Structure formats: C-alpha cells, structure tokens
PDB file of C-alpha atoms and ligand atoms in Angstrom:
ATOM      1  CA  MET A   1      29.422 -27.534  94.850  1.00  0.00           C
ATOM      2  CA  PRO A   2      30.046 -27.261  98.581  1.00  0.00           C
ATOM      3  CA  GLU A   3      33.424 -25.612  99.246  1.00  0.00           C
ATOM      4  CA  LEU A   4      35.453 -25.052 102.422  1.00  0.00           C
ATOM      5  CA  PRO A   5      32.886 -22.930 104.325  1.00  0.00           C
ATOM      6  CA  GLU A   6      29.956 -25.243 103.536  1.00  0.00           C
ATOM      7  CA  VAL A   7      31.925 -28.371 104.402  1.00  0.00           C
ATOM      8  CA  GLN A   8      33.276 -26.804 107.632  1.00  0.00           C
ATOM      9  CA  THR A   9      29.770 -25.690 108.641  1.00  0.00           C
ATOM     10  CA  THR A  10      28.481 -29.219 108.030  1.00  0.00           C
ATOM     11  CA  ALA A  11      31.362 -30.788 110.003  1.00  0.00           C
ATOM     12  CA  ASN A  12      30.836 -28.407 112.915  1.00  0.00           C
ATOM     13  CA  ALA A  13      27.135 -29.241 113.073  1.00  0.00           C
ATOM     14  CA  ILE A  14      27.690 -33.002 112.863  1.00  0.00           C
ATOM     15  CA  GLU A  15      30.098 -32.726 115.737  1.00  0.00           C
ATOM     16  CA  LYS A  16      27.664 -30.611 117.748  1.00  0.00           C
ATOM     17  CA  TYR A  17      24.831 -33.139 117.391  1.00  0.00           C
ATOM     18  CA  SER A  18      26.717 -36.429 117.389  1.00  0.00           C
ATOM     19  CA  LYS A  19      29.913 -36.214 119.420  1.00  0.00           C
ATOM     20  CA  GLY A  20      30.026 -38.889 122.096  1.00  0.00           C
ATOM     21  CA  LYS A  21      27.098 -40.797 120.582  1.00  0.00           C
ATOM     22  CA  LYS A  22      27.192 -44.359 119.355  1.00  0.00           C
ATOM     23  CA  ILE A  23      26.125 -45.414 115.876  1.00  0.00           C
ATOM     24  CA  SER A  24      23.240 -47.880 116.233  1.00  0.00           C
ATOM     25  CA  TYR A  25      23.003 -48.871 112.585  1.00  0.00           C
ATOM     26  CA  CYS A  26      23.222 -47.592 109.026  1.00  0.00           C
ATOM     27  CA  ASN A  27      20.612 -47.749 106.368  1.00  0.00           C
ATOM     28  CA  VAL A  28      22.016 -47.680 102.851  1.00  0.00           C
ATOM     29  CA  ARG A  29      19.383 -47.108 100.195  1.00  0.00           C
ATOM     30  CA  LYS A  30      21.761 -46.556  97.301  1.00  0.00           C
ATOM     31  CA  ASN A  31      24.993 -48.522  97.317  1.00  0.00           C
ATOM     32  CA  LYS A  32      26.709 -46.553  94.561  1.00  0.00           C
ATOM     33  CA  LEU A  33      27.453 -42.841  94.706  1.00  0.00           C
ATOM     34  CA  ARG A  34      30.653 -41.726  92.934  1.00  0.00           C
ATOM     35  CA  TRP A  35      31.918 -45.217  93.732  1.00  0.00           C
ATOM     36  CA  LYS A  36      30.355 -48.384  94.933  1.00  0.00           C
ATOM     37  CA  LEU A  37      30.120 -48.268  98.748  1.00  0.00           C
ATOM     38  CA  GLN A  38      32.188 -50.722 100.776  1.00  0.00           C
ATOM     39  CA  ALA A  39      29.995 -53.806 101.194  1.00  0.00           C
ATOM     40  CA  ASP A  40      30.603 -53.996 104.931  1.00  0.00           C
ATOM     41  CA  LEU A  41      30.188 -50.262 105.627  1.00  0.00           C
ATOM     42  CA  SER A  42      27.076 -50.644 107.809  1.00  0.00           C
ATOM     43  CA  GLN A  43      28.522 -53.577 109.681  1.00  0.00           C
ATOM     44  CA  ARG A  44      31.824 -51.790 110.419  1.00  0.00           C
ATOM     45  CA  LEU A  45      30.105 -48.645 111.706  1.00  0.00           C
ATOM     46  CA  LYS A  46      27.717 -50.434 114.035  1.00  0.00           C
ATOM     47  CA  ASN A  47      28.331 -49.635 117.735  1.00  0.00           C
ATOM     48  CA  LYS A  48      31.197 -47.259 116.972  1.00  0.00           C
ATOM     49  CA  LYS A  49      31.316 -44.101 119.094  1.00  0.00           C
ATOM     50  CA  ILE A  50      31.807 -40.706 117.442  1.00  0.00           C
ATOM     51  CA  LYS A  51      34.886 -39.108 118.960  1.00  0.00           C
ATOM     52  CA  SER A  52      35.356 -35.982 116.835  1.00  0.00           C
ATOM     53  CA  VAL A  53      34.470 -34.459 113.481  1.00  0.00           C
ATOM     54  CA  SER A  54      36.878 -32.430 111.394  1.00  0.00           C
ATOM     55  CA  ARG A  55      37.486 -31.217 107.846  1.00  0.00           C
ATOM     56  CA  ARG A  56      40.370 -31.537 105.439  1.00  0.00           C
ATOM     57  CA  GLY A  57      39.884 -29.848 102.038  1.00  0.00           C
ATOM     58  CA  LYS A  58      36.322 -30.700 101.068  1.00  0.00           C
ATOM     59  CA  TYR A  59      36.250 -33.935 103.097  1.00  0.00           C
ATOM     60  CA  ILE A  60      34.447 -34.439 106.411  1.00  0.00           C
ATOM     61  CA  ILE A  61      36.327 -36.821 108.692  1.00  0.00           C
ATOM     62  CA  ILE A  62      34.404 -38.482 111.492  1.00  0.00           C
ATOM     63  CA  GLU A  63      36.767 -40.109 113.966  1.00  0.00           C
ATOM     64  CA  LEU A  64      35.251 -43.172 115.600  1.00  0.00           C
ATOM     65  CA  ASN A  65      36.868 -45.481 118.085  1.00  0.00           C
ATOM     66  CA  SER A  66      39.468 -47.313 115.953  1.00  0.00           C
ATOM     67  CA  LEU A  67      37.928 -46.326 112.597  1.00  0.00           C
ATOM     68  CA  TYR A  68      37.400 -43.205 110.483  1.00  0.00           C
ATOM     69  CA  LEU A  69      34.318 -42.389 108.421  1.00  0.00           C
ATOM     70  CA  VAL A  70      34.992 -40.060 105.505  1.00  0.00           C
ATOM     71  CA  ILE A  71      32.276 -38.083 103.705  1.00  0.00           C
ATOM     72  CA  HIS A  72      32.634 -35.934 100.586  1.00  0.00           C
ATOM     73  CA  LEU A  73      29.524 -33.972  99.575  1.00  0.00           C
ATOM     74  CA  GLY A  74      30.425 -34.118  95.854  1.00  0.00           C
ATOM     75  CA  MET A  75      28.578 -31.695  93.592  1.00  0.00           C
ATOM     76  CA  SER A  76      25.206 -31.611  95.279  1.00  0.00           C
ATOM     77  CA  GLY A  77      25.372 -33.522  98.565  1.00  0.00           C
ATOM     78  CA  TYR A  78      24.252 -32.349 101.972  1.00  0.00           C
ATOM     79  CA  ILE A  79      23.601 -33.849 105.362  1.00  0.00           C
ATOM     80  CA  ARG A  80      20.506 -33.280 107.456  1.00  0.00           C
ATOM     81  CA  ILE A  81      20.281 -34.155 111.090  1.00  0.00           C
ATOM     82  CA  SER A  82      16.878 -35.212 112.266  1.00  0.00           C
ATOM     83  CA  ASN A  83      15.033 -37.135 114.937  1.00  0.00           C
ATOM     84  CA  ASN A  84      12.493 -38.256 112.376  1.00  0.00           C
ATOM     85  CA  LEU A  85      13.419 -41.668 110.966  1.00  0.00           C
ATOM     86  CA  THR A  86      10.473 -41.865 108.589  1.00  0.00           C
ATOM     87  CA  ASN A  87      10.413 -38.610 106.664  1.00  0.00           C
ATOM     88  CA  ILE A  88      12.620 -39.797 103.799  1.00  0.00           C
ATOM     89  CA  LEU A  89      13.147 -37.512 100.818  1.00  0.00           C
ATOM     90  CA  LYS A  90      14.089 -38.361  97.291  1.00  0.00           C
ATOM     91  CA  HIS A  91      17.888 -38.837  97.067  1.00  0.00           C
ATOM     92  CA  ASP A  92      18.283 -39.555 100.804  1.00  0.00           C
ATOM     93  CA  HIS A  93      20.830 -42.331 100.092  1.00  0.00           C
ATOM     94  CA  ILE A  94      22.326 -43.133 103.482  1.00  0.00           C
ATOM     95  CA  ASP A  95      21.091 -42.876 107.063  1.00  0.00           C
ATOM     96  CA  ILE A  96      23.538 -43.104 109.936  1.00  0.00           C
ATOM     97  CA  VAL A  97      21.301 -43.709 112.912  1.00  0.00           C
ATOM     98  CA  LEU A  98      22.750 -42.838 116.306  1.00  0.00           C
ATOM     99  CA  GLU A  99      21.593 -43.881 119.755  1.00  0.00           C
ATOM    100  CA  SER A 100      18.523 -41.926 120.853  1.00  0.00           C
ATOM    101  CA  ASN A 101      17.385 -42.038 117.194  1.00  0.00           C
ATOM    102  CA  THR A 102      19.271 -39.015 115.926  1.00  0.00           C
ATOM    103  CA  VAL A 103      19.845 -39.616 112.245  1.00  0.00           C
ATOM    104  CA  LEU A 104      22.569 -38.174 109.990  1.00  0.00           C
ATOM    105  CA  ARG A 105      20.973 -38.328 106.567  1.00  0.00           C
ATOM    106  CA  PHE A 106      23.059 -38.006 103.411  1.00  0.00           C
ATOM    107  CA  ASN A 107      21.191 -36.638 100.401  1.00  0.00           C
ATOM    108  CA  ASP A 108      22.886 -36.346  97.038  1.00  0.00           C
ATOM    109  CA  THR A 109      20.929 -35.673  93.847  1.00  0.00           C
ATOM    110  CA  ARG A 110      23.814 -36.053  91.442  1.00  0.00           C
ATOM    111  CA  LYS A 111      25.547 -38.901  93.273  1.00  0.00           C
ATOM    112  CA  PHE A 112      29.075 -37.497  93.037  1.00  0.00           C
ATOM    113  CA  GLY A 113      29.505 -37.781  96.808  1.00  0.00           C
ATOM    114  CA  MET A 114      31.635 -40.305  98.651  1.00  0.00           C
ATOM    115  CA  VAL A 115      31.115 -42.144 101.928  1.00  0.00           C
ATOM    116  CA  PHE A 116      33.741 -44.612 103.042  1.00  0.00           C
ATOM    117  CA  TYR A 117      35.509 -45.896 106.129  1.00  0.00           C
ATOM    118  CA  SER A 118      39.243 -45.989 106.646  1.00  0.00           C
ATOM    119  CA  GLU A 119      41.245 -48.013 109.155  1.00  0.00           C
ATOM    120  CA  ASP A 120      44.002 -45.411 109.362  1.00  0.00           C
ATOM    121  CA  ASP A 121      43.932 -41.621 109.583  1.00  0.00           C
ATOM    122  CA  PRO A 122      42.789 -40.833 106.011  1.00  0.00           C
ATOM    123  CA  THR A 123      44.613 -37.497 105.949  1.00  0.00           C
ATOM    124  CA  GLN A 124      47.875 -39.469 106.158  1.00  0.00           C
ATOM    125  CA  SER A 125      46.974 -42.641 104.320  1.00  0.00           C
ATOM    126  CA  HIS A 126      44.273 -42.110 101.722  1.00  0.00           C
ATOM    127  CA  PRO A 127      45.561 -41.308  98.222  1.00  0.00           C
ATOM    128  CA  LEU A 128      42.962 -38.566  97.670  1.00  0.00           C
ATOM    129  CA  LEU A 129      43.370 -36.942 101.069  1.00  0.00           C
ATOM    130  CA  LYS A 130      47.096 -37.104 101.667  1.00  0.00           C
ATOM    131  CA  LYS A 131      47.860 -35.019  98.561  1.00  0.00           C
ATOM    132  CA  ILE A 132      45.538 -32.146  99.523  1.00  0.00           C
ATOM    133  CA  GLY A 133      47.296 -28.792  99.578  1.00  0.00           C
ATOM    134  CA  VAL A 134      47.699 -26.241 102.330  1.00  0.00           C
ATOM    135  CA  GLU A 135      44.601 -25.171 104.306  1.00  0.00           C
ATOM    136  CA  PRO A 136      43.947 -21.528 103.368  1.00  0.00           C
ATOM    137  CA  LEU A 137      42.901 -20.508 106.858  1.00  0.00           C
ATOM    138  CA  THR A 138      46.178 -21.631 108.404  1.00  0.00           C
ATOM    139  CA  ARG A 139      49.366 -19.627 108.775  1.00  0.00           C
ATOM    140  CA  ASN A 140      51.101 -21.884 106.264  1.00  0.00           C
ATOM    141  CA  PHE A 141      49.014 -20.247 103.585  1.00  0.00           C
ATOM    142  CA  ASN A 142      50.345 -16.742 103.097  1.00  0.00           C
ATOM    143  CA  LYS A 143      51.773 -14.314 100.487  1.00  0.00           C
ATOM    144  CA  LYS A 144      55.060 -16.192 100.406  1.00  0.00           C
ATOM    145  CA  TYR A 145      53.468 -19.570  99.751  1.00  0.00           C
ATOM    146  CA  LEU A 146      51.269 -18.090  97.028  1.00  0.00           C
ATOM    147  CA  TYR A 147      54.158 -16.277  95.370  1.00  0.00           C
ATOM    148  CA  GLU A 148      56.431 -19.325  95.379  1.00  0.00           C
ATOM    149  CA  LYS A 149      53.737 -21.716  94.134  1.00  0.00           C
ATOM    150  CA  THR A 150      52.645 -19.443  91.290  1.00  0.00           C
ATOM    151  CA  ARG A 151      56.173 -19.080  89.792  1.00  0.00           C
ATOM    152  CA  ASN A 152      56.491 -20.818  86.400  1.00  0.00           C
ATOM    153  CA  ARG A 153      52.760 -21.629  86.338  1.00  0.00           C
ATOM    154  CA  SER A 154      51.115 -20.695  83.042  1.00  0.00           C
ATOM    155  CA  VAL A 155      47.625 -21.641  84.202  1.00  0.00           C
ATOM    156  CA  SER A 156      45.082 -18.851  84.920  1.00  0.00           C
ATOM    157  CA  ILE A 157      45.078 -17.733  88.555  1.00  0.00           C
ATOM    158  CA  LYS A 158      41.454 -18.787  88.924  1.00  0.00           C
ATOM    159  CA  ASN A 159      42.207 -22.385  87.904  1.00  0.00           C
ATOM    160  CA  PHE A 160      45.331 -22.304  90.097  1.00  0.00           C
ATOM    161  CA  LEU A 161      43.243 -21.385  93.147  1.00  0.00           C
ATOM    162  CA  MET A 162      40.813 -24.216  92.424  1.00  0.00           C
ATOM    163  CA  ASN A 163      43.598 -26.843  92.357  1.00  0.00           C
ATOM    164  CA  GLY A 164      43.028 -28.666  95.640  1.00  0.00           C
ATOM    165  CA  ASP A 165      46.501 -30.136  95.596  1.00  0.00           C
ATOM    166  CA  ILE A 166      47.937 -26.641  96.063  1.00  0.00           C
ATOM    167  CA  ILE A 167      45.260 -24.930  98.200  1.00  0.00           C
ATOM    168  CA  ALA A 168      42.553 -26.912  99.955  1.00  0.00           C
ATOM    169  CA  GLY A 169      38.806 -26.399  99.690  1.00  0.00           C
ATOM    170  CA  ILE A 170      38.502 -23.534  97.204  1.00  0.00           C
ATOM    171  CA  GLY A 171      36.099 -23.914  94.259  1.00  0.00           C
ATOM    172  CA  ASN A 172      34.415 -21.658  91.759  1.00  0.00           C
ATOM    173  CA  ILE A 173      32.590 -19.416  94.207  1.00  0.00           C
ATOM    174  CA  TYR A 174      35.404 -18.513  96.563  1.00  0.00           C
ATOM    175  CA  ALA A 175      37.994 -18.269  93.781  1.00  0.00           C
ATOM    176  CA  SER A 176      35.716 -15.789  91.981  1.00  0.00           C
ATOM    177  CA  GLU A 177      34.935 -13.748  95.068  1.00  0.00           C
ATOM    178  CA  ALA A 178      38.534 -13.648  96.324  1.00  0.00           C
ATOM    179  CA  LEU A 179      39.828 -12.485  92.933  1.00  0.00           C
ATOM    180  CA  PHE A 180      37.269  -9.687  92.876  1.00  0.00           C
ATOM    181  CA  ASP A 181      38.283  -8.673  96.394  1.00  0.00           C
ATOM    182  CA  ALA A 182      41.949  -8.645  95.384  1.00  0.00           C
ATOM    183  CA  LYS A 183      41.155  -6.789  92.103  1.00  0.00           C
ATOM    184  CA  ILE A 184      42.857  -9.445  90.006  1.00  0.00           C
ATOM    185  CA  LYS A 185      41.260 -10.723  86.759  1.00  0.00           C
ATOM    186  CA  PRO A 186      40.587 -14.479  86.788  1.00  0.00           C
ATOM    187  CA  ASN A 187      42.395 -15.153  83.517  1.00  0.00           C
ATOM    188  CA  LYS A 188      45.662 -13.515  84.611  1.00  0.00           C
ATOM    189  CA  LEU A 189      48.461 -16.054  84.327  1.00  0.00           C
ATOM    190  CA  SER A 190      49.550 -17.270  87.744  1.00  0.00           C
ATOM    191  CA  LYS A 191      53.243 -16.637  87.040  1.00  0.00           C
ATOM    192  CA  ASN A 192      52.473 -12.961  86.307  1.00  0.00           C
ATOM    193  CA  LEU A 193      51.184 -12.253  89.804  1.00  0.00           C
ATOM    194  CA  THR A 194      53.385  -9.725  91.566  1.00  0.00           C
ATOM    195  CA  ARG A 195      54.409  -9.985  95.211  1.00  0.00           C
ATOM    196  CA  LYS A 196      51.812  -7.315  95.951  1.00  0.00           C
ATOM    197  CA  ASN A 197      49.130  -9.335  94.084  1.00  0.00           C
ATOM    198  CA  CYS A 198      50.040 -12.375  96.195  1.00  0.00           C
ATOM    199  CA  GLU A 199      49.855 -10.418  99.410  1.00  0.00           C
ATOM    200  CA  GLU A 200      46.420  -9.023  98.533  1.00  0.00           C
ATOM    201  CA  LEU A 201      45.075 -12.293  97.148  1.00  0.00           C
ATOM    202  CA  SER A 202      46.128 -14.413 100.126  1.00  0.00           C
ATOM    203  CA  SER A 203      44.431 -12.001 102.482  1.00  0.00           C
ATOM    204  CA  SER A 204      41.324 -11.754 100.263  1.00  0.00           C
ATOM    205  CA  ILE A 205      41.009 -15.551 100.265  1.00  0.00           C
ATOM    206  CA  LYS A 206      41.091 -15.636 104.066  1.00  0.00           C
ATOM    207  CA  LYS A 207      38.671 -12.734 104.246  1.00  0.00           C
ATOM    208  CA  VAL A 208      35.947 -14.219 101.979  1.00  0.00           C
ATOM    209  CA  LEU A 209      36.208 -17.694 103.549  1.00  0.00           C
ATOM    210  CA  LYS A 210      35.915 -16.285 107.055  1.00  0.00           C
ATOM    211  CA  LEU A 211      32.968 -14.110 106.126  1.00  0.00           C
ATOM    212  CA  SER A 212      31.186 -17.083 104.562  1.00  0.00           C
ATOM    213  CA  LEU A 213      31.860 -19.240 107.612  1.00  0.00           C
ATOM    214  CA  LYS A 214      30.265 -16.538 109.720  1.00  0.00           C
ATOM    215  CA  LYS A 215      27.170 -16.683 107.495  1.00  0.00           C
ATOM    216  CA  GLY A 216      26.931 -20.485 107.599  1.00  0.00           C
ATOM    217  CA  GLY A 217      28.244 -20.978 104.060  1.00  0.00           C
ATOM    218  CA  ALA A 218      26.505 -20.205 100.802  1.00  0.00           C
ATOM    219  CA  SER A 219      23.312 -21.946  99.725  1.00  0.00           C
ATOM    220  CA  ILE A 220      23.057 -22.340  96.008  1.00  0.00           C
ATOM    221  CA  SER A 221      21.173 -25.183  94.335  1.00  0.00           C
ATOM    222  CA  ASP A 222      20.783 -28.027  96.813  1.00  0.00           C
ATOM    223  CA  TYR A 223      23.008 -27.062  99.684  1.00  0.00           C
ATOM    224  CA  VAL A 224      21.352 -26.591 103.048  1.00  0.00           C
ATOM    225  CA  ASN A 225      23.060 -26.919 106.410  1.00  0.00           C
ATOM    226  CA  VAL A 226      22.297 -29.772 108.718  1.00  0.00           C
ATOM    227  CA  ASP A 227      19.310 -28.074 110.296  1.00  0.00           C
ATOM    228  CA  GLY A 228      17.758 -27.881 106.846  1.00  0.00           C
ATOM    229  CA  ASN A 229      18.368 -24.133 106.810  1.00  0.00           C
ATOM    230  CA  LYS A 230      20.194 -22.253 104.145  1.00  0.00           C
ATOM    231  CA  GLY A 231      23.475 -20.429 104.722  1.00  0.00           C
ATOM    232  CA  TYR A 232      23.505 -16.729 103.843  1.00  0.00           C
ATOM    233  CA  PHE A 233      26.780 -16.004 102.112  1.00  0.00           C
ATOM    234  CA  GLN A 234      25.103 -16.073  98.668  1.00  0.00           C
ATOM    235  CA  ASN A 235      23.624 -12.693  99.614  1.00  0.00           C
ATOM    236  CA  ASN A 236      27.164 -11.372  99.843  1.00  0.00           C
ATOM    237  CA  PHE A 237      28.314 -12.511  96.403  1.00  0.00           C
ATOM    238  CA  LYS A 238      29.981  -9.593  94.608  1.00  0.00           C
ATOM    239  CA  VAL A 239      30.547 -11.291  91.239  1.00  0.00           C
ATOM    240  CA  TYR A 240      29.617 -14.983  91.396  1.00  0.00           C
ATOM    241  CA  GLY A 241      26.441 -15.569  89.362  1.00  0.00           C
ATOM    242  CA  ARG A 242      26.069 -11.820  88.665  1.00  0.00           C
ATOM    243  CA  ALA A 243      26.839 -11.710  84.904  1.00  0.00           C
ATOM    244  CA  GLY A 244      25.131  -8.737  83.260  1.00  0.00           C
ATOM    245  CA  LYS A 245      24.486  -6.956  86.564  1.00  0.00           C
ATOM    246  CA  PRO A 246      26.283  -3.780  87.662  1.00  0.00           C
ATOM    247  CA  CYS A 247      29.486  -4.022  89.690  1.00  0.00           C
ATOM    248  CA  TYR A 248      28.894  -2.887  93.286  1.00  0.00           C
ATOM    249  CA  THR A 249      32.139  -0.914  93.197  1.00  0.00           C
ATOM    250  CA  CYS A 250      32.113   0.839  89.782  1.00  0.00           C
ATOM    251  CA  ASN A 251      28.710   0.086  88.202  1.00  0.00           C
ATOM    252  CA  TYR A 252      30.341  -1.500  85.100  1.00  0.00           C
ATOM    253  CA  ILE A 253      28.578  -4.680  83.909  1.00  0.00           C
ATOM    254  CA  ILE A 254      29.926  -7.951  85.398  1.00  0.00           C
ATOM    255  CA  SER A 255      31.369 -10.261  82.706  1.00  0.00           C
ATOM    256  CA  LYS A 256      31.227 -13.985  82.401  1.00  0.00           C
ATOM    257  CA  ILE A 257      33.965 -16.036  80.722  1.00  0.00           C
ATOM    258  CA  THR A 258      34.718 -19.748  80.675  1.00  0.00           C
ATOM    259  CA  LEU A 259      38.004 -20.946  82.191  1.00  0.00           C
ATOM    260  CA  GLY A 260      38.738 -24.655  82.497  1.00  0.00           C
ATOM    261  CA  GLN A 261      35.118 -25.399  81.561  1.00  0.00           C
ATOM    262  CA  ARG A 262      33.817 -23.380  84.519  1.00  0.00           C
ATOM    263  CA  SER A 263      32.019 -20.077  84.422  1.00  0.00           C
ATOM    264  CA  SER A 264      34.049 -17.179  85.771  1.00  0.00           C
ATOM    265  CA  PHE A 265      32.526 -13.878  86.787  1.00  0.00           C
ATOM    266  CA  PHE A 266      34.513 -10.662  87.100  1.00  0.00           C
ATOM    267  CA  CYS A 267      34.498  -6.897  86.611  1.00  0.00           C
ATOM    268  CA  LYS A 268      36.664  -5.807  83.686  1.00  0.00           C
ATOM    269  CA  LYS A 269      37.172  -2.367  85.224  1.00  0.00           C
ATOM    270  CA  CYS A 270      37.997  -3.351  88.811  1.00  0.00           C
ATOM    271  CA  GLN A 271      40.047  -6.490  88.127  1.00  0.00           C
ATOM    272  CA  LYS A 272      43.345  -6.154  86.249  1.00  0.00           C
TER     273      LYS A 272
HETATM  274 ZN1  LIG B 301      33.845  -2.869  88.998  1.00  0.00          ZN
END
C-alpha cells in the first residue's frame, strides 16, 4: 500500500508535469473503485486549470480553479503520466487528459482507490481528510507529541503508528522500519514507551520517511512512480519483508508476527 513517501513522490510528479495545464476531458472506464464515482466527475473537471498539487496523509489533492480533485491510491493504485493516449493497460480505470495530450492515468488492480472532486478545501471539509493526524515531517510531530499521545494507550506501538488519525501517512512498511531504527519492538504497548523511546522513535520516523523520499519511495507489488519507474527504498528495508533472514545489525534471524491482522517484522535481539 502506498504510504507517505510514495504518495508524496506521486504528487510531486503530477505537479511537475501538469501544473498550469488545463484538463481537456476525462475518460472513466470503471465507474466504481472503493466507491461509485460522482456521476458528473468528467463534466466538472472539463476545462479546469491545475493550480497546484499537494498531499495530506495518503491523499493527493489537486487544486483546480474553484474545485479540488482528490485521489487516494488505495491498496494498489498508481498514476502514470504519458503522452500516449492509446496504450491502455489492464486496470487503467481513469484517464485525465490535459491539453497537449498529456494523460494522467489511474491504474488500480484491487480497486480500493478513490477519485472524487470537492467544492471546498477537502483538508478542512471532507470527513475523511479533516480528521487526519499530524504530518510526521512537520515540527508539530516531535517527541512531546508522541509521548503525550501514547499515554493511556494499550494498543501496540506499531498499530498506534499506523493510526492515520494520530499520525498521517504511516503504514506497515514505515512503521516497521522506524521501530527497527528506534530499537523498539512492534508489540510494545504504546503507554509503556519512555520519554527516551519517544525521542528516538520520532526522529527514526522522520529519518526513514526522508530517506525513502530521497529514493523515490518504495516499489513493492504494483507501485511504480509516474514515469513508470520503480522507487528504490525497498532496497533499504532493514526488516520489512525479511522474515527468516539475518538482521543487518546483529545477525539474529528476523521474526514475523501478526499485529492487527498485519504482518510485523522485527529483530528480537535489537528491538526491546
Ligand atoms: Zn538485530
């Protein structure tokens, strides 16, 4: 599932290729992804100019003149940018065709993605977006925030990190990698984190996210960036997907446990 670095990389690229351009038309091949698409989506987007592209949590927000287009990549979605209107792949569900025939093409095998327009700034008005927690790469996310939010929480720290209403954009990969970096086991109860744990974990989260952004995100399963290329952060995974392999730090075998129905990878020796 695309997380903060993959979504940010996608948003940056959409902005690079489409800012200032007008949408000529949309071609919807599948009118139901996670939800049924708005019936007048194509009509509303027609002739709108793309002003800016940003990210909030795992949502891409394309600001148009007097309208917002919101895209969530779901479990398996990605966007390609192409000048080829005919080379359509399986699961290419929506084309947003810009002037000069640049096309933003949304592909989503599992159809958990979302594409919708919003009249108002969705970060302030949309029920799913306005409740998103603090952005981990901002100053508002720090050891103090983490310490305060983890008090009285009996949930595992891994599941806590993946709660988008508390911290935005972190999923299984970056929660696993950050916990390894901070030497904290994923099933440790949130309320048992010490101040020192919170200091180390908040800086580990920023560190792994920034490193992944530098590498263009991680490409596992379907994710490719908008140029159709893969990101490279998967080559830097220390624990994610490495069950049974030796820990890079201590050589002990990486373990896999299930927490909140998700696989968690960690080193029993390094993470306490
Ligand atoms: Zn280890």
